[in-house]
Coordinates of C-alpha atoms in Angstrom, one line a residue:
M1 CA 30.4 88.7 211.6
K2 CA 34.1 89.4 211.4
T3 CA 35.8 92.0 213.6
T4 CA 36.2 95.5 212.2
R5 CA 39.8 96.1 211.3
A6 CA 39.6 99.2 209.1
L7 CA 37.7 102.4 208.9
F8 CA 37.0 104.2 205.7
F9 CA 36.0 107.9 205.8
D10 CA 34.0 110.1 203.5
V11 CA 35.8 113.4 203.8
F12 CA 33.9 116.4 202.3
G13 CA 31.2 117.2 204.8
T14 CA 32.0 114.3 207.2
L15 CA 35.5 115.3 208.3
V16 CA 35.8 118.8 206.9
D17 CA 33.6 121.9 206.6
W18 CA 33.7 122.4 203.0
R19 CA 31.1 125.1 202.9
G20 CA 32.5 127.2 205.7
S21 CA 36.1 126.9 204.5
I22 CA 35.3 128.0 201.0
A23 CA 33.2 130.9 202.2
R24 CA 36.1 132.0 204.3
E25 CA 38.5 132.0 201.4
V26 CA 36.2 133.9 199.3
R27 CA 36.0 136.7 202.0
R28 CA 39.7 136.5 202.5
L29 CA 40.3 137.2 198.8
A30 CA 37.7 140.0 198.8
L31 CA 36.0 138.7 195.7
G32 CA 33.0 140.8 196.5
V33 CA 30.6 138.1 196.4
D34 CA 28.5 136.1 199.0
G35 CA 30.9 133.5 200.2
E36 CA 28.3 130.9 201.2
A37 CA 26.4 131.4 197.9
F38 CA 29.6 130.8 196.1
A39 CA 30.5 127.6 198.0
D40 CA 27.0 126.3 197.4
A41 CA 27.1 126.9 193.7
W42 CA 30.5 125.4 193.3
R43 CA 29.5 122.3 195.2
A44 CA 26.2 122.0 193.3
E45 CA 28.3 121.2 190.2
Y46 CA 30.1 118.3 192.0
Q47 CA 27.7 115.4 191.5
P48 CA 26.8 116.2 187.8
A49 CA 30.5 116.3 187.0
M50 CA 31.2 113.1 188.5
E51 CA 28.1 111.4 187.1
A52 CA 29.7 111.9 183.6
V53 CA 32.5 109.6 184.7
R54 CA 30.2 107.2 186.6
S55 CA 28.0 106.7 183.8
G56 CA 30.9 106.1 181.3
G57 CA 30.3 109.3 179.4
R58 CA 34.0 110.3 179.9
G59 CA 37.0 108.5 181.1
F60 CA 38.2 108.9 184.7
V61 CA 39.8 112.4 185.5
K62 CA 40.9 113.6 188.9
L63 CA 38.5 115.6 191.1
D64 CA 40.9 118.5 190.9
I65 CA 40.2 118.7 187.2
L66 CA 36.5 118.5 187.7
H67 CA 36.7 121.2 190.6
R68 CA 38.5 123.5 188.1
E69 CA 36.0 122.9 185.3
N70 CA 33.2 123.6 187.7
L71 CA 34.9 126.8 188.9
D72 CA 35.1 128.1 185.4
R73 CA 31.4 127.3 184.9
I74 CA 30.2 129.2 187.9
L75 CA 32.5 132.3 187.8
P76 CA 30.4 134.1 185.2
R77 CA 27.3 133.8 187.4
F78 CA 29.1 135.9 190.0
G79 CA 30.5 138.5 187.6
L80 CA 34.0 136.9 187.9
D81 CA 34.5 135.8 184.4
E82 CA 37.6 138.1 184.0
M83 CA 39.5 136.3 186.9
A84 CA 43.0 135.7 185.8
E85 CA 44.2 132.1 185.1
A86 CA 46.8 132.2 188.0
D87 CA 43.9 133.3 190.5
R88 CA 41.6 130.6 189.2
A89 CA 44.3 128.0 189.7
A90 CA 45.1 129.3 193.2
L91 CA 41.4 129.4 194.2
N92 CA 40.8 125.8 193.0
L93 CA 43.4 124.6 195.6
V94 CA 41.2 125.8 198.4
W95 CA 39.8 122.2 198.3
H96 CA 43.3 121.0 199.4
R97 CA 43.1 122.9 202.7
L98 CA 39.5 122.7 203.9
D99 CA 39.3 123.0 207.7
A100 CA 38.3 119.9 209.8
W101 CA 35.3 119.9 212.1
P102 CA 36.6 120.7 215.6
E103 CA 36.5 117.2 217.0
V104 CA 37.9 115.3 214.1
P105 CA 41.8 115.4 214.5
A106 CA 41.7 114.1 218.0
A107 CA 39.0 111.6 217.3
L108 CA 41.0 110.2 214.3
A109 CA 44.1 109.9 216.5
R110 CA 42.1 107.8 219.1
L111 CA 40.6 105.6 216.4
R112 CA 44.0 105.0 214.9
S113 CA 45.1 103.2 218.0
R114 CA 43.0 100.3 217.2
F115 CA 42.0 100.4 213.5
R116 CA 43.6 101.1 210.1
L117 CA 42.4 104.4 208.7
A118 CA 42.0 105.5 205.2
P119 CA 39.9 108.2 203.3
M120 CA 37.4 106.7 201.0
S121 CA 36.8 109.9 199.2
N122 CA 36.1 111.1 195.7
G123 CA 39.1 113.4 196.3
N124 CA 42.4 112.7 194.4
V125 CA 45.4 111.6 196.2
S126 CA 47.3 114.9 196.3
L127 CA 44.1 116.6 197.6
M128 CA 43.8 114.2 200.3
A129 CA 47.5 114.4 201.3
D130 CA 47.5 118.2 201.4
M131 CA 44.3 118.2 203.4
A132 CA 45.7 115.7 205.9
R133 CA 48.8 117.8 206.4
H134 CA 46.6 121.0 206.7
N135 CA 44.6 119.3 209.5
G136 CA 47.0 116.9 211.1
F137 CA 45.2 113.8 209.9
V138 CA 47.3 110.5 209.9
W139 CA 46.3 107.9 207.4
D140 CA 47.4 104.4 206.8
A141 CA 46.7 104.7 203.2
I142 CA 44.8 107.1 200.8
L143 CA 42.1 105.1 199.0
G144 CA 39.0 106.0 197.3
A145 CA 38.3 107.4 193.8
E146 CA 41.7 107.8 192.2
W147 CA 42.7 104.3 193.4
A148 CA 39.6 102.7 192.1
R149 CA 39.5 104.9 188.9
D150 CA 35.8 105.6 189.6
Y151 CA 33.6 107.7 191.8
K152 CA 31.4 106.9 194.7
P153 CA 28.7 105.7 195.0
N154 CA 29.7 103.1 192.4
L155 CA 30.4 99.9 194.4
A156 CA 33.7 99.3 192.9
V157 CA 35.3 102.2 194.9
Y158 CA 34.3 100.6 198.2
R159 CA 35.4 97.1 197.1
A160 CA 38.8 98.5 195.8
G161 CA 39.5 99.9 199.2
C162 CA 38.8 96.6 201.0
D163 CA 41.1 94.8 198.5
A164 CA 43.9 97.3 199.1
F165 CA 44.0 96.4 202.7
D166 CA 43.5 92.7 202.0
L167 CA 40.4 92.6 204.0
A168 CA 36.8 91.3 203.5
P169 CA 34.1 94.0 203.2
S170 CA 32.7 92.8 206.4
E171 CA 35.9 93.7 208.2
C172 CA 35.7 97.4 207.0
L173 CA 33.4 100.2 208.4
M174 CA 32.4 103.0 206.1
V175 CA 32.0 106.3 208.1
A176 CA 30.0 109.2 206.4
A177 CA 27.6 112.0 207.1
H178 CA 25.6 111.1 204.0
S179 CA 23.0 108.3 204.0
S180 CA 23.4 107.6 200.2
D181 CA 27.1 106.9 200.7
L182 CA 26.5 104.5 203.5
A183 CA 23.6 102.7 201.5
A184 CA 26.1 102.0 198.7
A185 CA 28.9 100.9 201.1
R186 CA 26.4 98.5 202.7
E187 CA 25.4 97.1 199.3
A188 CA 29.1 96.6 198.7
G189 CA 29.2 94.5 201.9
L190 CA 30.8 97.0 204.3
R191 CA 29.6 97.9 207.7
T192 CA 28.4 101.5 208.1
A193 CA 28.5 104.3 210.6
H194 CA 26.6 107.6 210.2
I195 CA 28.0 110.9 211.6
A196 CA 25.5 113.7 212.1
R197 CA 26.5 117.0 210.4
P198 CA 23.3 119.0 210.6
D199 CA 24.9 122.3 209.4
E200 CA 26.9 120.9 206.4
F201 CA 24.8 122.6 203.8
G202 CA 24.1 125.6 206.0
P203 CA 22.3 126.0 209.4
G204 CA 20.0 122.9 209.8
L205 CA 20.5 121.8 206.2
G206 CA 22.6 118.7 206.8
E207 CA 21.7 115.2 208.1
T208 CA 20.9 114.9 211.7
G209 CA 20.7 111.2 211.5
P210 CA 20.8 108.3 208.9
S211 CA 17.8 107.6 206.7
V212 CA 19.0 104.1 206.0
S213 CA 19.9 101.2 208.2
V214 CA 23.5 101.5 209.7
D215 CA 25.5 99.7 212.3
H216 CA 26.4 102.8 214.2
A217 CA 24.9 106.3 214.5
A218 CA 26.8 109.1 216.2
R219 CA 26.3 112.8 216.9
D220 CA 30.0 113.5 215.8
L221 CA 33.3 111.6 215.2
A222 CA 34.3 111.7 219.0
H223 CA 30.9 110.0 219.9
L224 CA 31.7 107.2 217.3
A225 CA 35.1 106.9 218.8
E226 CA 33.5 106.3 222.2
Q227 CA 31.1 103.7 220.7
L228 CA 34.0 101.8 218.9
L229 CA 36.6 102.0 221.7
S230 CA 34.4 101.2 224.6

């Protein structure tokens, strides 16, 4: 087996707390709705929206566009259908400034001492760039959906990332908190590492461990850095 030279990261849920961040923004804006319920409803539209692209039902569009369509879809459910256009556009950008899980920035900095690092996310480039600036992430490239013009878990997304770094899939390690993401990456030939995020979808509602075969399983990103750098 070849030596690992690059680490690819799922971002939403693995590196950043999307649920808590959106809930905090809803409370800051005093929208008068339950922040966690709003975050859950918005996120629930995520996979169906991308599936239309993955299945060929529509051409590729950036995740920012899908997030905005999904926001417009859920606002009436919360009695917010009169929200002004400018306020909708501003709220949609909350995805650009999601807060990292506490150990992530320092762990990424440690890992970058040995490996190339890139997000392998369904988020578009501007979203990933803004989130990196918000959290102090330093990437060697921004890869993923917009680069591949497709959405995970379609295998082309992972393979396009490997090609961008001129590496064989076996030289790349996919890091994620979602077993389905890792199963697809493994099918594409990448090595895999699972990060436990037991509270991603609410207390006790995230993955505490992988449900598929992986090369590494860690309790958080700092623990994975210990495994890879020891």
